[in-house]
């Protein structure tokens, strides 16, 4: 019988072909126009999981998109690993910036280009294939449960209720997630921290209709100008966020931890060159790595209002809109920040305009202890396949569900991701390296071996 | 033979039916998608002018849309009136806010609803019908020339060259224009001042691609936030415009003129109620009427960037854009203001972003002396048909070509408009009252009579 390693080697081309099939399904959860495709992706994942040998595979329906569940219980005495991931993807726009259609994957120079290639189809699919390989080689040392959702990119609104209502079904010793990045292909790392999120949408209304800017300009509040002034006021000269109470919950990082963070390999010139910028920009008193991980932020993700077509229209618009999100650090409450933002935005609205504030979704930050056996199992697994100890890092992104897992299930999550920050997730030309895809499939079985051994 | 008045009365229904035909042509000059319709409108106007009895009617081709020219020379000794207007219209969006399709005119409560009903198809068409009536009743006391263009809403870029190249053809004693408003149907007024315009478009670029706001948020300049900060900085706490040198050319209005302006009938409560606002908003130290006429302004006409679709996308966008226009007062040079804006916008751009500034179009402000015979001819004509002396007012809008006419042809323009500020020009549900349409047709022949008499 083939070893797990041999099985992977023998089937790697098929694994890749299957992933490309999954990437061809435009499962954009944010846009209702793709509702049918999102469901199609769920059914595809369930079928693939069933074919890999999982039991009780099913779609758990929710008020939104279904959650794919499946499991393999090999031994009541063995530890149980709950694998979490998502089959939905970010919207692909702006489409014109893609070199190839986002849902027609192509492979160039050993890299897969497609929306979802890295986030998260490519990474969650590594687990399905590692599972298939362990099973086929009769080398699955842990019980395994899969929970793969379709609403991660829109806030996992329904997963929370599902988890709370299915604590027994989801009972596990650790949750394993691959939805993060390593520092570089020769510098493995494990995310031990995540930022939380509050995502808001605001509307500012001036006059009750669009007006002629010549007849009314200068005499009536322009909602775009006012919105710009309100947004502008949310950062001070040091790029501190000015919302009262915003920093109250922030867990300050010790000088020692900041010193060790400073040891993380980071090339500022290469970073700026990659982004085409002549300087970085952020909160005074913190490094780029710190600004993007241990500090909370406020970003405008979108803004629109007035005439945006070709040519010139001399309109003084009735309304202006913005989508504004805040990244939060551990101990900041998303609900509280959402409340503070809402109160502040209404408070700073000048007379002459009406404002509306709506919360899209949010989630809490997360910290993973590095002294757990789960972390050691992941660290040793990567050390084996990369030939180098992974660096513990804190990521700037958010996987809100991770904090919820701990709250509802009392189980920690291991963020063993294999992407790269340069994979352009959420951007045009998202991609994922074949090196990373196969390295993940190779590494996961080692985690299972290590976790089973360390659990004894 | 019918008198001019009798002819108008006998043909008013046909006049209206013809106007509705013209309003059905979506001649949106700002949007290339309507290019065919804009030309169709030009041909329609030429045909109508020919049918009314004008000679040498033709389309004068330009690099853009054609200018409709036609004339009737009745007597070399008689004064010549050059009638100017435009057959192009503003874009109709946002379409969803229209109660009826913008290019399917409907009449409700004696009011015509359609894009262009007032600006300027409805008003320029009054001249064609008044001309037809004077001719049919053998009562045309002046030579008349028509110059009706199709690029007024996009800056009249080609009319300037046409005028400069055809000074003999366009030789006239006065230019008559109906493209402005009266205070109310029972308070006639004549615009004796116009604001100039500089219309700019700006682009702010941060990173060279859209980024994940979790991975890069807080560490890289967000172009939307920066654009908001730049726009915000362009007004100070008193709503003065902060562009260095912006006010240098401003012709200050004398205390006496401001005092007489203050006599203009104006109901602030009704104004705020009509716009649905709880307070007005503008430059400190000036009244609403002053802010909208004798003071220069800066308005954001449109802004866009990042994700503006449904739901939430955690993107840190590469670029953000805005359309920004400034209304200028007499003595401010549009070219100079365009230069000052461009320099200032580049000067205030922080490190970490690149900016582009593009000028759409501009024009100079204008003042009409009230002691001219042309003004008296218009004033007396309105006094006759409204039974009340018109109030001289200064409008906030811009008809850049008026200043150019004076420069190139050495001829003053009379702005004898019949619209209302509440006609929602440039807005959804633009409309024009039948009262105003017919009052214009009635008044114009009186202007011709008065001007001929006063010219003797």
Coordinates of C-alpha atoms in Angstrom, one line a residue, chain B:
Chain B
X1 CA -54.4 89.0 -41.4
X2 CA -53.9 87.7 -37.9
X3 CA -51.9 89.8 -35.4
X4 CA -48.8 88.1 -33.9
X5 CA -50.8 87.7 -30.8
X6 CA -53.7 86.1 -32.7
X7 CA -51.4 83.8 -34.6
X8 CA -49.8 82.5 -31.3
X9 CA -53.3 81.9 -29.8
X10 CA -54.4 80.1 -32.9
X11 CA -51.4 77.7 -33.0
X12 CA -50.5 77.2 -29.3
X13 CA -51.5 73.6 -29.3
X14 CA -49.3 72.8 -32.3
X15 CA -46.4 74.7 -30.7
X16 CA -46.7 72.5 -27.6
X17 CA -47.0 69.3 -29.7
X18 CA -43.8 70.3 -31.6
X19 CA -41.9 70.9 -28.3
X20 CA -42.9 67.5 -27.0
X21 CA -41.4 65.9 -30.2
X22 CA -38.1 67.7 -29.5
X23 CA -38.2 66.6 -25.9
X24 CA -38.5 63.0 -27.0
X25 CA -35.0 63.1 -28.5
X26 CA -32.4 62.2 -25.8
X27 CA -29.8 64.7 -26.9
X28 CA -27.4 64.1 -23.9
X29 CA -24.1 65.7 -25.0
X30 CA -22.0 64.5 -22.0
X31 CA -22.5 60.8 -22.9
X32 CA -21.1 59.5 -26.2
X33 CA -23.8 56.7 -26.1
X34 CA -26.3 59.4 -27.3
X35 CA -24.2 60.9 -30.1
X36 CA -26.7 59.8 -32.7
X37 CA -29.6 61.4 -30.8
X38 CA -27.8 64.7 -30.3
X39 CA -27.3 65.0 -34.1
X40 CA -30.9 64.0 -34.6
X41 CA -32.0 66.9 -32.3
X42 CA -29.8 69.3 -34.4
X43 CA -31.5 68.2 -37.6
X44 CA -35.0 68.5 -36.0
X45 CA -34.2 72.1 -34.9
X46 CA -33.0 73.0 -38.3
X47 CA -36.1 71.5 -40.0
X48 CA -38.3 73.4 -37.6
X49 CA -36.5 76.7 -38.1
X50 CA -36.7 76.2 -41.9
X51 CA -40.5 75.5 -41.6
X52 CA -40.9 78.7 -39.5
X53 CA -39.5 80.7 -42.4
X54 CA -35.8 81.2 -41.7
X55 CA -33.4 81.5 -44.6
X56 CA -30.0 79.8 -45.1
X57 CA -30.8 77.2 -42.4
X58 CA -27.9 74.8 -42.1
X59 CA -25.9 72.6 -39.7
X60 CA -22.4 74.2 -39.2
X61 CA -20.2 71.2 -38.5
X62 CA -17.6 71.3 -35.7
X63 CA -15.2 68.7 -34.3
X64 CA -18.0 68.0 -31.8
X65 CA -21.8 68.5 -32.4
X66 CA -23.1 70.8 -35.1
X67 CA -24.4 74.3 -34.6
X68 CA -27.8 75.1 -36.1
X69 CA -27.7 78.4 -38.0
X70 CA -30.5 80.2 -39.7
X71 CA -31.5 83.9 -40.4
X72 CA -34.1 86.3 -41.7
X73 CA -32.8 89.6 -42.9
X74 CA -35.8 91.9 -43.3
X75 CA -34.1 95.3 -43.7
X76 CA -30.4 96.3 -43.9
X77 CA -31.4 99.4 -41.8
X78 CA -33.1 97.5 -39.1
X79 CA -31.2 96.3 -36.0
X80 CA -30.1 92.7 -35.9
X81 CA -30.9 90.3 -33.0
X82 CA -28.8 87.2 -32.6
X83 CA -30.8 84.4 -30.8
X84 CA -28.6 81.9 -28.9
X85 CA -29.7 78.7 -27.3
X86 CA -28.8 75.0 -27.0
X87 CA -30.5 71.8 -28.1
X88 CA -28.4 69.5 -25.9
X89 CA -29.4 68.4 -22.4
X90 CA -27.9 67.2 -19.2
X91 CA -27.6 63.5 -18.4
X92 CA -30.9 62.2 -16.9
X93 CA -29.5 60.0 -14.2
X94 CA -30.3 59.0 -11.5
X95 CA -33.1 57.5 -13.6
X96 CA -34.8 55.8 -10.7
X97 CA -35.8 59.1 -9.2
X98 CA -37.9 60.2 -12.2
X99 CA -41.7 59.8 -11.9
X100 CA -41.8 59.4 -15.7
X101 CA -39.1 58.4 -18.2
X102 CA -37.1 61.6 -18.8
X103 CA -37.5 61.4 -22.6
X104 CA -41.2 60.6 -22.6
X105 CA -42.6 64.0 -21.8
X106 CA -45.9 64.1 -19.8
X107 CA -48.0 67.1 -18.9
X108 CA -49.4 67.2 -15.4
X109 CA -51.3 70.2 -13.9
X110 CA -50.2 72.5 -16.7
X111 CA -46.6 71.5 -16.3
X112 CA -44.3 69.7 -18.9
X113 CA -42.1 67.0 -17.3
X114 CA -39.0 65.9 -19.3
X115 CA -35.3 66.3 -19.4
X116 CA -34.7 69.6 -21.2
X117 CA -38.2 70.9 -20.8
X118 CA -36.8 74.1 -19.3
X119 CA -33.0 73.8 -19.9
X120 CA -33.0 74.7 -22.7
X121 CA -35.2 73.1 -25.3
X122 CA -38.4 74.6 -23.9
X123 CA -36.9 78.1 -23.7
X124 CA -35.0 78.1 -27.0
X125 CA -38.1 76.8 -28.8
X126 CA -40.1 79.8 -27.6
X127 CA -37.9 81.9 -29.9
X128 CA -38.6 79.7 -32.9
X129 CA -42.3 80.0 -32.4
X130 CA -42.2 83.7 -31.6
X131 CA -40.2 84.1 -34.8
X132 CA -42.7 82.1 -36.8
X133 CA -45.6 84.2 -35.4
X134 CA -43.9 87.5 -36.2
X135 CA -43.1 86.4 -39.7
X136 CA -46.6 85.0 -40.3
X137 CA -48.2 88.2 -39.1
X138 CA -45.7 90.3 -41.1
X139 CA -44.5 91.9 -38.0
X140 CA -40.8 91.2 -37.7
X141 CA -39.2 94.6 -37.1
X142 CA -35.6 93.4 -36.7
X143 CA -33.2 91.2 -38.7
X144 CA -32.8 87.9 -36.7
X145 CA -30.1 85.3 -36.7
X146 CA -30.3 82.0 -34.9
X147 CA -27.3 80.1 -33.4
X148 CA -28.4 77.0 -31.5
X149 CA -25.6 74.8 -30.3
X150 CA -25.3 71.2 -29.0
X151 CA -22.5 71.4 -26.5
X152 CA -23.6 73.9 -23.9
X153 CA -23.9 71.2 -21.2
X154 CA -20.3 70.1 -21.8
X155 CA -18.6 73.5 -22.0
X156 CA -19.4 74.8 -25.6
X157 CA -15.8 73.8 -26.5
X158 CA -16.4 74.2 -30.3
X159 CA -18.7 77.2 -30.3
X160 CA -15.9 79.5 -29.3
X161 CA -13.9 78.7 -32.5
X162 CA -17.0 78.9 -34.6
X163 CA -17.8 82.4 -33.3
X164 CA -14.2 83.6 -33.7
X165 CA -14.2 82.3 -37.3
X166 CA -17.6 83.8 -38.3
X167 CA -17.6 87.3 -36.9
X168 CA -19.3 88.7 -40.0
X169 CA -21.9 86.0 -40.2
X170 CA -22.8 86.6 -36.6
X171 CA -22.7 90.4 -36.7
X172 CA -25.6 91.7 -34.6
X173 CA -26.6 94.5 -32.3
X174 CA -27.7 92.4 -29.4
X175 CA -27.7 88.7 -28.4
X176 CA -30.9 87.4 -26.9
X177 CA -30.8 84.3 -24.7
X178 CA -33.6 82.5 -22.8
X179 CA -31.7 80.0 -20.5
X180 CA -32.3 81.5 -17.1
X181 CA -35.1 81.9 -14.5
X182 CA -37.5 84.5 -13.2
X183 CA -38.1 84.8 -9.4
X184 CA -41.7 83.6 -9.6
X185 CA -44.5 83.6 -12.1
X186 CA -45.8 86.8 -10.5
X187 CA -42.3 88.3 -9.9
X188 CA -40.6 88.6 -13.3
X189 CA -36.9 89.2 -13.3
X190 CA -33.9 89.5 -15.7
X191 CA -30.5 88.1 -15.0
X192 CA -27.9 90.8 -15.3
X193 CA -25.0 88.7 -14.0
X194 CA -23.7 85.1 -14.4
X195 CA -21.1 83.2 -12.6
X196 CA -18.1 81.7 -14.4
X197 CA -17.0 78.1 -14.1
X198 CA -13.9 75.9 -13.7
X199 CA -14.7 72.2 -13.8
X200 CA -12.0 69.8 -12.7
X201 CA -11.6 66.0 -12.3
X202 CA -9.0 64.6 -9.9
X203 CA -7.5 61.1 -9.3
X204 CA -5.7 60.0 -6.2
X205 CA -3.7 56.8 -6.3
X206 CA -2.3 55.0 -3.3
X207 CA -1.0 51.5 -3.9
X208 CA -0.7 50.2 -7.4
X209 CA -3.5 47.7 -6.9
X210 CA -6.5 47.1 -4.7
X211 CA -5.4 45.5 -1.4
X212 CA -6.9 43.5 1.4
X213 CA -7.8 46.0 4.1
X214 CA -6.9 43.5 6.8
X215 CA -3.4 42.8 5.5
X216 CA -2.5 46.3 4.6
X217 CA -5.0 48.5 6.4
X218 CA -3.4 51.1 8.6
X219 CA 0.0 50.6 7.0
X220 CA -0.6 52.1 3.5
X221 CA -2.2 55.4 2.5
X222 CA -5.9 54.8 1.6
X223 CA -6.6 57.0 -1.5
X224 CA -10.2 57.6 -0.5
X225 CA -9.3 58.8 3.0
X226 CA -6.6 61.0 1.5
X227 CA -9.0 62.4 -1.2
X228 CA -11.5 63.2 1.6
X229 CA -8.8 65.0 3.6
X230 CA -7.8 67.0 0.5
X231 CA -11.3 67.9 -0.3
X232 CA -12.1 68.7 3.3
X233 CA -9.1 71.1 3.5
X234 CA -10.5 73.2 0.6
X235 CA -13.0 75.0 2.9
X236 CA -12.1 76.6 6.2
X237 CA -14.3 76.8 9.2
X238 CA -16.0 79.9 7.7
X239 CA -16.6 78.0 4.4
X240 CA -14.1 80.2 2.7
X241 CA -12.2 78.4 -0.1
X242 CA -8.6 77.9 0.9
X243 CA -6.9 77.7 -2.5
X244 CA -4.2 80.4 -2.4
X245 CA -5.1 83.4 -4.6
X246 CA -8.6 82.1 -5.2
X247 CA -10.3 85.3 -4.2
X248 CA -7.7 87.7 -5.7
X249 CA -9.8 88.5 -8.8
X250 CA -13.1 88.7 -7.1
X251 CA -15.1 91.9 -7.8
X252 CA -16.5 92.9 -4.5
X253 CA -20.1 94.1 -4.6
X254 CA -20.8 97.5 -3.2
X255 CA -22.8 97.9 0.0
X256 CA -25.4 99.8 -2.0
X257 CA -25.8 96.9 -4.5
X258 CA -25.9 94.4 -1.6
X259 CA -28.6 96.5 0.0
X260 CA -30.7 96.6 -3.2
X261 CA -30.1 92.8 -3.6
X262 CA -31.5 92.4 -0.1
X263 CA -34.7 93.9 -1.4
X264 CA -35.2 91.0 -3.8
X265 CA -38.2 88.9 -2.7
X266 CA -36.9 85.8 -1.0
X267 CA -38.6 83.4 1.5
X268 CA -35.9 81.5 3.4
X269 CA -38.5 79.2 5.1
X270 CA -40.0 78.3 1.8
X271 CA -36.6 77.8 0.3
X272 CA -35.5 75.4 3.1
X273 CA -38.9 73.6 3.0
X274 CA -38.7 73.1 -0.8
X275 CA -35.2 71.5 -0.4
X276 CA -36.1 69.5 2.8
X277 CA -33.3 71.0 4.8
X278 CA -33.3 72.4 8.3
X279 CA -30.7 75.1 7.6
X280 CA -28.8 76.6 4.8
X281 CA -25.0 76.3 4.7
X282 CA -22.4 78.6 3.1
X283 CA -19.8 81.3 3.3
X284 CA -19.8 83.2 6.6
X285 CA -20.9 86.8 6.2
X286 CA -23.2 86.4 3.2
X287 CA -26.9 85.8 2.7
X288 CA -28.2 82.8 0.8
X289 CA -29.0 85.0 -2.3
X290 CA -25.5 86.4 -2.2
X291 CA -23.8 83.0 -1.7
X292 CA -25.7 81.8 -4.8
X293 CA -24.9 84.7 -7.0
X294 CA -22.2 87.3 -6.1
X295 CA -19.8 84.8 -4.3
X296 CA -17.5 82.2 -5.9
X297 CA -18.0 78.6 -4.7
X298 CA -16.4 75.1 -4.8
X299 CA -18.6 72.0 -5.0
X300 CA -17.9 68.3 -5.4
X301 CA -20.2 67.2 -8.2
X302 CA -19.2 63.5 -7.9
X303 CA -16.9 61.2 -6.0
X304 CA -16.1 57.5 -6.4
X305 CA -13.6 54.8 -5.4
X306 CA -13.3 51.3 -3.9
X307 CA -16.2 48.9 -3.5
X308 CA -19.6 50.5 -4.1
X309 CA -21.7 47.3 -4.8
X310 CA -24.0 45.4 -2.5
X311 CA -22.8 44.1 0.8
X312 CA -19.3 44.4 2.2
X313 CA -15.9 44.1 0.6
X314 CA -12.8 44.6 2.8
X315 CA -10.7 46.4 0.1
X316 CA -8.1 49.1 0.4
X317 CA -8.5 50.5 -3.1
X318 CA -5.8 51.7 -5.4
X319 CA -7.6 54.8 -6.6
X320 CA -10.2 57.4 -5.8
X321 CA -11.7 60.0 -8.0
X322 CA -13.8 63.3 -7.8
X323 CA -15.3 65.8 -10.1
X324 CA -15.0 69.3 -8.5
X325 CA -16.3 72.5 -10.0
X326 CA -15.9 76.1 -9.0
X327 CA -18.4 78.9 -9.7
X328 CA -16.6 82.1 -10.4
X329 CA -17.7 85.8 -10.2
X330 CA -17.0 88.6 -12.7
X331 CA -13.2 89.4 -12.9
X332 CA -12.1 85.9 -11.7
X333 CA -10.4 84.3 -14.7
X334 CA -11.4 80.7 -15.3
X335 CA -8.0 79.8 -16.7
X336 CA -6.3 81.3 -13.7
X337 CA -8.6 79.5 -11.2
X338 CA -8.0 76.3 -13.1
X339 CA -4.3 76.8 -12.8
X340 CA -4.5 77.7 -9.1
X341 CA -6.7 74.7 -8.3
X342 CA -4.3 72.4 -10.2
X343 CA -1.2 73.7 -8.4
X344 CA -2.9 73.6 -5.0
X345 CA -4.3 70.1 -5.4
X346 CA -0.9 68.8 -6.3
X347 CA 0.7 70.8 -3.5
X348 CA -1.5 69.4 -0.7
X349 CA -1.1 65.8 -1.8
X350 CA 0.7 64.0 1.0
X351 CA 3.6 61.6 0.4
X352 CA 2.4 58.1 -0.3
X353 CA -0.1 59.0 -3.0
X354 CA 0.1 60.2 -6.6
X355 CA -2.4 62.7 -8.0
X356 CA -3.7 63.6 -11.4
X357 CA -5.7 66.8 -12.1
X358 CA -7.7 67.3 -15.4
X359 CA -9.7 70.3 -16.4
X360 CA -13.1 69.6 -18.0
X361 CA -14.2 73.0 -19.1
X362 CA -14.7 76.5 -17.8
X363 CA -15.9 80.0 -18.7
X364 CA -15.9 83.5 -17.4
X365 CA -18.6 85.4 -15.4
X366 CA -20.6 88.2 -16.9
X367 CA -22.3 91.5 -16.0
X368 CA -25.0 93.2 -18.1
X369 CA -25.4 97.0 -17.8
X370 CA -29.0 97.9 -16.9
X371 CA -28.8 101.2 -18.7
X372 CA -28.6 99.8 -22.2
X373 CA -31.5 100.0 -24.7
X374 CA -31.4 96.2 -25.0
X375 CA -32.1 95.9 -21.3
X376 CA -34.9 98.5 -21.5
X377 CA -36.4 96.6 -24.5
X378 CA -36.5 93.4 -22.5
X379 CA -37.6 95.1 -19.3
X380 CA -40.5 96.9 -21.0
X381 CA -41.5 93.7 -22.9
X382 CA -41.8 91.7 -19.6
X383 CA -43.6 94.7 -17.9
X384 CA -46.1 94.5 -20.8
X385 CA -46.8 90.8 -20.6
X386 CA -46.4 90.3 -16.8
X387 CA -48.0 93.6 -15.9
X388 CA -45.1 94.2 -13.6
X389 CA -41.5 95.6 -13.9
X390 CA -39.0 92.8 -13.9
X391 CA -36.4 92.8 -11.1
X392 CA -32.7 92.8 -12.2
X393 CA -31.0 89.8 -10.5
X394 CA -27.7 88.1 -10.6
X395 CA -27.8 84.4 -11.2
X396 CA -25.6 81.7 -9.8
X397 CA -25.4 79.6 -13.0
X398 CA -22.9 79.9 -15.8
X399 CA -23.4 80.4 -19.6
X400 CA -19.6 80.7 -20.3
X401 CA -20.3 81.6 -24.0
X402 CA -21.9 85.0 -23.0
X403 CA -18.5 86.4 -21.9
X404 CA -17.0 84.9 -25.1
X405 CA -19.6 86.6 -27.3
X406 CA -18.7 90.0 -25.8
X407 CA -15.0 89.3 -26.3
X408 CA -15.2 88.0 -29.9
X409 CA -18.3 89.9 -31.3
X410 CA -18.2 93.0 -29.0
X411 CA -22.0 92.4 -28.4
X412 CA -23.8 92.3 -25.1
X413 CA -26.3 89.5 -24.3
X414 CA -29.7 89.9 -22.8
X415 CA -30.7 87.0 -20.5
X416 CA -34.4 87.1 -20.8
X417 CA -35.3 83.7 -19.3
X418 CA -38.7 82.4 -18.3
X419 CA -37.9 79.3 -16.1
X420 CA -38.1 79.0 -12.3
X421 CA -35.3 77.9 -9.9
X422 CA -37.7 75.2 -8.8
X423 CA -37.9 73.7 -12.4
X424 CA -35.4 71.0 -11.3
X425 CA -33.1 71.6 -14.2
X426 CA -30.1 69.1 -14.0
X427 CA -32.2 67.1 -11.6
X428 CA -34.7 64.3 -11.8
X429 CA -38.2 65.4 -12.9
X430 CA -37.1 68.5 -14.7
X431 CA -40.2 70.5 -15.7
X432 CA -41.4 73.7 -17.3
X433 CA -44.7 75.4 -16.9
X434 CA -47.1 75.9 -19.8
X435 CA -47.6 79.4 -18.3
X436 CA -43.9 80.1 -18.7
X437 CA -43.7 78.5 -22.2
X438 CA -46.5 80.6 -23.6
X439 CA -45.5 83.7 -21.6
X440 CA -42.1 83.6 -23.3
X441 CA -43.6 83.3 -26.8
X442 CA -45.9 86.3 -26.0
X443 CA -43.0 88.4 -24.6
X444 CA -40.4 87.9 -27.3
X445 CA -42.2 89.8 -30.0
X446 CA -42.5 92.8 -27.7
X447 CA -38.8 92.7 -27.2
X448 CA -38.3 92.9 -31.0
X449 CA -40.8 95.8 -31.2
X450 CA -39.1 97.7 -28.3
X451 CA -35.6 97.1 -29.5
X452 CA -36.4 98.3 -33.1
X453 CA -38.1 101.4 -31.7
X454 CA -35.3 102.2 -29.2
X455 CA -32.7 101.6 -31.9
X456 CA -34.0 104.4 -34.1

